[in-house]
XYZ file of C-alpha atoms in Angstrom:
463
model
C -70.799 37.195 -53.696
C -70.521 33.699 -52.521
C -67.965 31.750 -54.563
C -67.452 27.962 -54.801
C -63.881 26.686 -55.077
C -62.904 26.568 -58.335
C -60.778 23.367 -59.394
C -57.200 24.723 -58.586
C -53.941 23.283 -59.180
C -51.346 21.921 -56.330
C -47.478 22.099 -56.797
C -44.380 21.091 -55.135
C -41.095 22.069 -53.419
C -39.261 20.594 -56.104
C -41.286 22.419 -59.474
C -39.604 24.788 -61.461
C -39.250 28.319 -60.160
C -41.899 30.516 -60.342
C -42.183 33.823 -63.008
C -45.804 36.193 -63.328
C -46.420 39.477 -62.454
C -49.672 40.825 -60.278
C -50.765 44.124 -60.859
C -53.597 46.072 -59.043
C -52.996 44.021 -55.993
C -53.113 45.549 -51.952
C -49.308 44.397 -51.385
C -49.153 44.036 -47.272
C -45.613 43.925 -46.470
C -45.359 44.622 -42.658
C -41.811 44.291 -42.165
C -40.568 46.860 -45.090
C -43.788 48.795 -43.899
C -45.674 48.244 -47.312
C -49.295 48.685 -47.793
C -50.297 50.365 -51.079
C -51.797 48.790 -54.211
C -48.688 47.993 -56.833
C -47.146 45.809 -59.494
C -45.024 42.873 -57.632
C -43.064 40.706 -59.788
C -41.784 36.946 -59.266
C -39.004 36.087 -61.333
C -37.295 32.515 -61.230
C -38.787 32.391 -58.042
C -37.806 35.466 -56.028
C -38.797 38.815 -55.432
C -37.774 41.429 -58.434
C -39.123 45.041 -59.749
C -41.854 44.501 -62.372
C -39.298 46.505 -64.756
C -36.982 43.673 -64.726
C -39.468 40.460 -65.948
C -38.940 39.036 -68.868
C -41.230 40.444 -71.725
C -43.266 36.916 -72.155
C -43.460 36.395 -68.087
C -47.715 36.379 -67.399
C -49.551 39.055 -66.172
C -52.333 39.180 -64.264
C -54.630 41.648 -63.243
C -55.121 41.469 -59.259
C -57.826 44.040 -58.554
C -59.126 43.751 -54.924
C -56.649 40.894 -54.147
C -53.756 40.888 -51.329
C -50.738 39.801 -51.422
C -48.489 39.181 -48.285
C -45.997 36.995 -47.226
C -46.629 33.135 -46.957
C -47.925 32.253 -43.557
C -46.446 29.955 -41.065
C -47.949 27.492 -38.514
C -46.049 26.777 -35.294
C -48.361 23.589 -34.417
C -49.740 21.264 -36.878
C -50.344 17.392 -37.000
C -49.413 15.750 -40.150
C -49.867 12.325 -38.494
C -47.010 10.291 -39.930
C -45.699 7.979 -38.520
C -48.903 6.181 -37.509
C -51.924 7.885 -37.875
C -52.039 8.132 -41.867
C -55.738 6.664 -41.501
C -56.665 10.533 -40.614
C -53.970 12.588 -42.215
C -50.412 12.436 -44.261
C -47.886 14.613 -45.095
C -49.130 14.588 -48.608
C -52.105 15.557 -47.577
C -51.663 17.825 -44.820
C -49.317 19.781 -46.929
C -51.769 20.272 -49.361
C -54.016 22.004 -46.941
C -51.514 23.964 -45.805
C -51.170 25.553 -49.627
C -54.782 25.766 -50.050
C -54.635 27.790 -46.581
C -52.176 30.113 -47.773
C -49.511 28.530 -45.297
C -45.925 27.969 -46.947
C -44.240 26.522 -43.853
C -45.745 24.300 -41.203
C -44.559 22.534 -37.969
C -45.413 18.879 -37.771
C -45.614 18.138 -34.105
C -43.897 15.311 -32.635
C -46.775 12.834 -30.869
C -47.014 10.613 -33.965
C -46.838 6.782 -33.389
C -43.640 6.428 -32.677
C -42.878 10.259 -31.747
C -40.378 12.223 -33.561
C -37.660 11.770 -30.649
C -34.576 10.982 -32.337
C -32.440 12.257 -35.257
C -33.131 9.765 -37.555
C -37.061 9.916 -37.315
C -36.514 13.904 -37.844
C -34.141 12.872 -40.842
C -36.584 10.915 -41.959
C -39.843 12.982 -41.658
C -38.094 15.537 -43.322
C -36.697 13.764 -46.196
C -40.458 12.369 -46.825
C -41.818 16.108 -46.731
C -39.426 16.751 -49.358
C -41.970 16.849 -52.103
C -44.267 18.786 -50.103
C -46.591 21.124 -51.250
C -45.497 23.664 -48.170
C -41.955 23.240 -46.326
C -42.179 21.341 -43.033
C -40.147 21.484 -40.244
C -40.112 19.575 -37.236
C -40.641 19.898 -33.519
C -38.962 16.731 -31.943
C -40.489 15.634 -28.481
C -38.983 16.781 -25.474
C -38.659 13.732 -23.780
C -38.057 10.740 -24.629
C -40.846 8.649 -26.203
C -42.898 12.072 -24.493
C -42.856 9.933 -21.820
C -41.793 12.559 -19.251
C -38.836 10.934 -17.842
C -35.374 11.413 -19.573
C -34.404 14.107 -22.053
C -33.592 13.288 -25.683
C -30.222 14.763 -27.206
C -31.343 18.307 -27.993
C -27.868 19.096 -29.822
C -28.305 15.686 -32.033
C -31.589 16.669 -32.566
C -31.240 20.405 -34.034
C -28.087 19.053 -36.021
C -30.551 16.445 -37.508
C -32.946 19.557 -38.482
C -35.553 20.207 -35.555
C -36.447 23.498 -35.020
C -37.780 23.079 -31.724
C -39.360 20.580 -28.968
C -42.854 19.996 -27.447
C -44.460 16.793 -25.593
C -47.103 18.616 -27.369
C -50.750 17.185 -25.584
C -48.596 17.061 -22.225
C -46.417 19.147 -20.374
C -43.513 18.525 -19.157
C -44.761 16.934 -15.863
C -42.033 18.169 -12.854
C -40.394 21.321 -12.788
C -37.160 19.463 -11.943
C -37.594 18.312 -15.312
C -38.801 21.605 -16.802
C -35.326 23.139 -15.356
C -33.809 20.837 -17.071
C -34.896 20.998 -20.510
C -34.272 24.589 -20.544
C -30.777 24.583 -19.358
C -30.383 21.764 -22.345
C -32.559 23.886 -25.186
C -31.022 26.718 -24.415
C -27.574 25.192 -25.336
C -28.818 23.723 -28.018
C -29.962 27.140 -29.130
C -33.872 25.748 -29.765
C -37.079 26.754 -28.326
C -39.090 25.199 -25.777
C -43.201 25.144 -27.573
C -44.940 24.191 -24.581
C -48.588 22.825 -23.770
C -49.777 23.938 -20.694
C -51.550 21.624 -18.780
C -51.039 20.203 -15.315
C -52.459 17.067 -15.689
C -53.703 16.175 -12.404
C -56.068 19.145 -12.800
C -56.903 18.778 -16.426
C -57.610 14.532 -15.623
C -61.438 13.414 -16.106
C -62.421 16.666 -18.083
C -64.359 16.735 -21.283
C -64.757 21.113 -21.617
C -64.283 24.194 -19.746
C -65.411 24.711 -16.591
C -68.211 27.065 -16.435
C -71.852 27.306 -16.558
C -72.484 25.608 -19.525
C -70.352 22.474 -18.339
C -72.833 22.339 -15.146
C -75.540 22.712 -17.996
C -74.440 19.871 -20.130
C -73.415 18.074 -16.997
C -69.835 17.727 -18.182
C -66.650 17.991 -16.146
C -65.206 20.982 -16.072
C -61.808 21.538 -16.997
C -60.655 24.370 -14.990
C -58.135 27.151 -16.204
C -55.680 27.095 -13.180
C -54.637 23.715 -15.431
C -53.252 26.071 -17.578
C -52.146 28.565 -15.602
C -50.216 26.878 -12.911
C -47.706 25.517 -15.986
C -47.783 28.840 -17.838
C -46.211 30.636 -14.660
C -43.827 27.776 -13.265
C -42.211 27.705 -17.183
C -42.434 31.709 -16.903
C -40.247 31.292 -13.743
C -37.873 29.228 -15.393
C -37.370 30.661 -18.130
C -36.317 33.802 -15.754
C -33.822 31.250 -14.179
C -32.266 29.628 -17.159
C -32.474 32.281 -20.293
C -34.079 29.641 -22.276
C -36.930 30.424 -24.771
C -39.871 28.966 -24.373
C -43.291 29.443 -26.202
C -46.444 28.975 -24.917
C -48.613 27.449 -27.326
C -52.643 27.229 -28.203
C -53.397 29.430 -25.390
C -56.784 29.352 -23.808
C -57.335 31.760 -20.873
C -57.219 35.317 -20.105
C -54.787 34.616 -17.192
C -52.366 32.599 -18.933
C -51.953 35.609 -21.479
C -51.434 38.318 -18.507
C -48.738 36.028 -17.023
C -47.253 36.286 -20.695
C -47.706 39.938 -20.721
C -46.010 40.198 -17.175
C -43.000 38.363 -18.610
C -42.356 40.259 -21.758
C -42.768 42.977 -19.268
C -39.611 41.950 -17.688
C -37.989 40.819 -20.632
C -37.467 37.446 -20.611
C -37.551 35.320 -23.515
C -41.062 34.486 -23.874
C -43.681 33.950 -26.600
C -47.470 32.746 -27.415
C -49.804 31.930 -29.796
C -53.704 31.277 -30.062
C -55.608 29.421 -32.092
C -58.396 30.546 -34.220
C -60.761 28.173 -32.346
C -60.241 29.785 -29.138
C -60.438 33.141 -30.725
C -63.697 32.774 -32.457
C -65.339 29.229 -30.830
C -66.806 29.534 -27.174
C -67.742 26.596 -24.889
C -71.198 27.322 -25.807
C -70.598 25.531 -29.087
C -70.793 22.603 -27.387
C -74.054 23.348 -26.244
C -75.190 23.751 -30.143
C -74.382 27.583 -30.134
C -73.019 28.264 -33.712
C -72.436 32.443 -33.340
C -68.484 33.507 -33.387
C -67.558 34.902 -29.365
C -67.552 38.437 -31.015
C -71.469 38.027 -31.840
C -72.688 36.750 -28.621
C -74.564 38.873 -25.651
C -72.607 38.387 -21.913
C -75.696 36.810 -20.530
C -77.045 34.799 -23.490
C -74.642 31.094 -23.787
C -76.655 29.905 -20.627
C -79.852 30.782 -21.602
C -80.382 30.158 -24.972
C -81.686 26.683 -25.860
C -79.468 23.539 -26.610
C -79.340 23.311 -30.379
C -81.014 19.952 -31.513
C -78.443 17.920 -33.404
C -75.782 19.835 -32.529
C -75.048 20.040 -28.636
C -72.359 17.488 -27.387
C -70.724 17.619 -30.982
C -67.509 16.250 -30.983
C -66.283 17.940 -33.295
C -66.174 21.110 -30.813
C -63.837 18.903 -28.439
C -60.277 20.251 -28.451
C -57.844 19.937 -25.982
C -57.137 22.934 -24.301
C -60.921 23.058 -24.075
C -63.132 25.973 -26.024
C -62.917 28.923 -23.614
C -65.509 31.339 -22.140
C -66.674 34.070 -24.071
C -65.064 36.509 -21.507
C -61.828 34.365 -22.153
C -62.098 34.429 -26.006
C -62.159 38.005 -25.959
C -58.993 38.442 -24.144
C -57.335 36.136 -26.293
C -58.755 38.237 -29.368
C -57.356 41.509 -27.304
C -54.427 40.227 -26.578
C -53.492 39.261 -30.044
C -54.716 42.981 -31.631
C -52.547 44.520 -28.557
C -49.145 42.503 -29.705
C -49.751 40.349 -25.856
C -50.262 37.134 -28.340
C -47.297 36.990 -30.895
C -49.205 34.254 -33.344
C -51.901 32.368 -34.398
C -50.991 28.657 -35.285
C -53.988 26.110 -36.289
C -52.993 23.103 -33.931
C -54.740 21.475 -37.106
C -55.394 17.806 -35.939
C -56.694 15.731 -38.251
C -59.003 12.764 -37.089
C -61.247 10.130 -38.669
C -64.975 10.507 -38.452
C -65.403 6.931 -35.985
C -63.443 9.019 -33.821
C -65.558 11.865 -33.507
C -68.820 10.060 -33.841
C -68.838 9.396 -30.247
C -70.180 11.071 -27.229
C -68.961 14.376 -26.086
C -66.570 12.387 -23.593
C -65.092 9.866 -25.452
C -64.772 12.130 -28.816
C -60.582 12.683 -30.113
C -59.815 16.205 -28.777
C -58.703 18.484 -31.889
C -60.085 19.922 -34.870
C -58.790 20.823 -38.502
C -57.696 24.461 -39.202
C -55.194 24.714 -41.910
C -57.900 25.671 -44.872
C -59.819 27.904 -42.124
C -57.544 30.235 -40.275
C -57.171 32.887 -42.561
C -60.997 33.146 -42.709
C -61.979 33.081 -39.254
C -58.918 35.686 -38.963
C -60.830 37.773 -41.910
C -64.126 37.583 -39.790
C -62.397 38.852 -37.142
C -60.931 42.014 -39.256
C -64.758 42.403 -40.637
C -66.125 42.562 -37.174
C -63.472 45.298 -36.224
C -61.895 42.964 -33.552
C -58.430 43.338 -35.527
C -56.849 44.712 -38.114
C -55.321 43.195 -41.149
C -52.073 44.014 -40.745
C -52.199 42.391 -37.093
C -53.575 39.333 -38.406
C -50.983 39.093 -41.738
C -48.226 39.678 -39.011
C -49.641 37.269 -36.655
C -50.185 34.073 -39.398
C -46.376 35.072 -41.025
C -44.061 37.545 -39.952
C -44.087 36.628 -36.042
C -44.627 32.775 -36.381
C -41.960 32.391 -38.474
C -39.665 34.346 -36.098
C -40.185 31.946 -33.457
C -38.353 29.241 -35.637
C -35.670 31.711 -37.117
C -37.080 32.137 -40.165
C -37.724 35.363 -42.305
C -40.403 36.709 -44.266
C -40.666 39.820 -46.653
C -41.707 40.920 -50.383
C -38.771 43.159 -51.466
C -36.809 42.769 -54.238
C -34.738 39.847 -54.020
C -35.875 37.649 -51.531
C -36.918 34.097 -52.257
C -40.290 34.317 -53.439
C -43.017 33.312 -50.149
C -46.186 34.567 -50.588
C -50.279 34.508 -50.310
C -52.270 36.501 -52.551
C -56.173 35.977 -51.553
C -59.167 37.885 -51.602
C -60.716 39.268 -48.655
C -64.194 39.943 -50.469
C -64.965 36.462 -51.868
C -67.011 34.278 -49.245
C -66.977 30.611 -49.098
C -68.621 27.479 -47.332
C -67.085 25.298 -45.505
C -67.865 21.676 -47.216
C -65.349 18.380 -47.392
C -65.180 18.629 -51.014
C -63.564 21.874 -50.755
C -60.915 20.827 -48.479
C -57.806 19.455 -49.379
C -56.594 17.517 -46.530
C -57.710 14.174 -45.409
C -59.765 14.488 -42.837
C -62.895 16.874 -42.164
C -63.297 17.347 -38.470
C -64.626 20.663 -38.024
C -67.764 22.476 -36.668
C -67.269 24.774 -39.012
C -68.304 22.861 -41.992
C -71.556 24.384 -43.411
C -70.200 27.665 -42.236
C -69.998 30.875 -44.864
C -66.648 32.407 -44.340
C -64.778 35.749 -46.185
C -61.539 35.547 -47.772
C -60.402 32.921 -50.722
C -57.300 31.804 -51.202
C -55.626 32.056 -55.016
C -52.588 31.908 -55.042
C -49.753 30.616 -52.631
C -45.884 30.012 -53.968
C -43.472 28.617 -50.885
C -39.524 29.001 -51.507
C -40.866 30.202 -55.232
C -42.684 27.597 -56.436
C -45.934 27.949 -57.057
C -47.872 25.351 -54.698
C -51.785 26.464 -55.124
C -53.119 28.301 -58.060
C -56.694 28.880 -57.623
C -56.754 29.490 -61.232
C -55.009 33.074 -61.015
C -52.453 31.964 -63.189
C -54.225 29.571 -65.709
């Protein structure tokens, strides 16, 4: 059954602490190993036994729902300062609840970047009313210009959880060395994008046959690859950790598998957009990579009004379907720790453009659980990989926890996996739209998220 979104309720960090008891519900707890269908009980805002809520506390029937713990996004773009004409805190943390996310990281190329400990004082002090918990990843260099590093030390003290020139590399490996050595004593990771820039310059997709198709440069994936190893090295050389973030090709995630091989300190995460989304999209192709023939993104027809969307521009570039698939294998196989949305927000003027000149970047906070979900229903991956991958490991990287037994703080997604939706702006939350996925029917509905116990979207489960 198809299901529109009903007219839910947003909340806030700073509510009043939760109290309700589910029963009926599929509780997914990964780390304690749970997976059966049971009462779970949220009183004053953390975990307790059922037996021990208060007499008047509501109850509510949760047949066919799950609940697991809150998810967690390693790369998200909340825009402030500077860009609140496509997204805001506010707002971004709003889609982040309606997503089933309770923490997000707001990357640090905002206008000016989030390189010094006041700005990450700041930033956090104006997520304080959030309607998720945001923490920061301050820029790696300063200004992400690429030339001097910031005060890692002064910048964890101020609250950053990690650094990223996010939408550049770090350019020199001099530099690279560097920034290690310095994260490493400042006991925060390196999230890196991997892109060498002099191969990745005057691109607009992935190279491949449908780039010579569309007549588009090609970006190829050695731009990814040559950073991905060089960091790999390093990170052999100074202990530091570093993450590899929105990973695109098959060899980048082999290199990663070599080095967790040898045990260095290394992690990864996709997005759903390179899991699902293939460079044939651009060409007008709307099928998910797990639907398509090996032969058939070539020779099927460009799609009239949608080829050259650029809304299907991201930056690193939609992979092949070959590629997609290894980033979908690598993820069931452990290979990929996460998935994080590298949700970036953007006015429509900016997409309205050709292919070229189009923003790079695409919304994904209110979608990743249900392109996960098609995943699971095409047997690419099961649900306990994919609750791990959007919670338990993400939220790892940054030192956080997550679990559902009694007496932890209460973080938590119940949704259900049956419900289908369709992707439409006036069912999403956050300020900006920019998605090829809007007209889309997707599984799995979001009811009910509660971040540090407060309640932060009710989908009516609780009314």
């Amino acid at each position: 059954m198809t299901l529109a979104l009903r007219s839910g309720r947003f909340g806030a960090l700073s509510d009043a602490p939760a109290t309700f008891v589910l029963d009926g519900a599929l509780v997914m707890d990964p780390p304690s190993g749970t997976a059966d269908v049971r009462e779970i009980a949220v009183v004053g805002g953390r975990i307790a036994e059922p037996a021990l809520a208060p007499a008047d506390a509501p109850r509510i029937q949760a047949d066919g729902l799950v609940v697991a713990p809150g998810f967690c996004d390693l790369h998200a773009h909340l825009r402030e300062p500077g860009g609140e004409d496509a997204e805001t805190v506010a707002g971004g943390s709003r889609a982040a609840a309606h997503g089933g996310f309770t923490t997000v990281c707001a990357m640090p190329n905002t206008d000016p970047p989030i390189d010094d400990p006041a700005s990450v004082t700041w930033l956090l002090a104006r997520a304080s009313d959030a309607s998720c918990r945001v923490r920061v990843v301050a820029a790696a260099t300063a200004g992400r210009a690429g030339v001097e590093l910031p005060d890692y030390a002064a910048l964890a003290a101020a609250g950053a959880v990690a650094v990223s020139d996010d939408g550049a590399s770090i350019p020199t490996g001099r530099l690279a060395s560097r920034a290690m050595v310095a994260v490493a004593a400042a006991g925060l990771p390196l999230i890196e994008h991997a892109e060498d820039a002099s191969l990745a310059a005057g691109t607009a997709m992935r190279a491949g046959p449908v780039a010579t198709r569309l007549g588009l440069a090609g970006w190829p994936a050695s731009a990814e690859a040559v950073v991905v190893e060089r960091d790999i090295a390093l990170a052999a050389e100074t202990g530091a950790r570093v993450h590899f973030t929105h990973l695109s090709t098959s060899g980048s995630v082999e290199a990663v598998r070599r080095g967790k091989a040898a045990g260095l300190p290394i992690t990864c995460d996709v997005t759903p957009h390179h899991l699902a989304l293939t460079d044939a999209w651009v060409a007008g192709d709307r099928r998910f990579s797990w639907e398509t023939g090996d032969d058939d993104d070539v020779a099927r027809p460009l799609e009239d009004g949608l080829a050259y969307d650029g809304r299907c521009r991201v930056n690193p570039p939609l992979p092949s379907r070959e590629d997609a698939l290894a980033l979908l294998g690598a993820l069931a196989d452990g290979t990929v720790d996460a998935i994080a949305t590298d949700h970036a927000p953007h006015p429509p003027q900016r997409k309205a453009v050709p292919f070229e000149e189009a923003s790079p970047g695409m919304i994904g906070l209110e979608t990743a659980l249900s392109v996960g979900l098609a995943a699971v229903d095409a047997g690419r991956l099961s649900l306990r990989r994919l609750i791990e991958a959007l919670s338990i490991s993400p939220a790892r990287v940054i030192g956080e926890e997550r679990s559902l037994v009694a007496g932890r703080p209460a973080d938590l997604v119940v949704f259900d996996p049956a419900s289908r939706w369709t992707v439409d702006p006036r069912r999403l939350a956050g300020g900006s739209h920019n998605t090829p996925l809007l007209g889309r029917e997707l599984p799995g509905l979001v009811r009910l998220t509660v971040a540090a116990g407060r309640v932060t979207w009710d989908d009516g489960l609780l009314a």
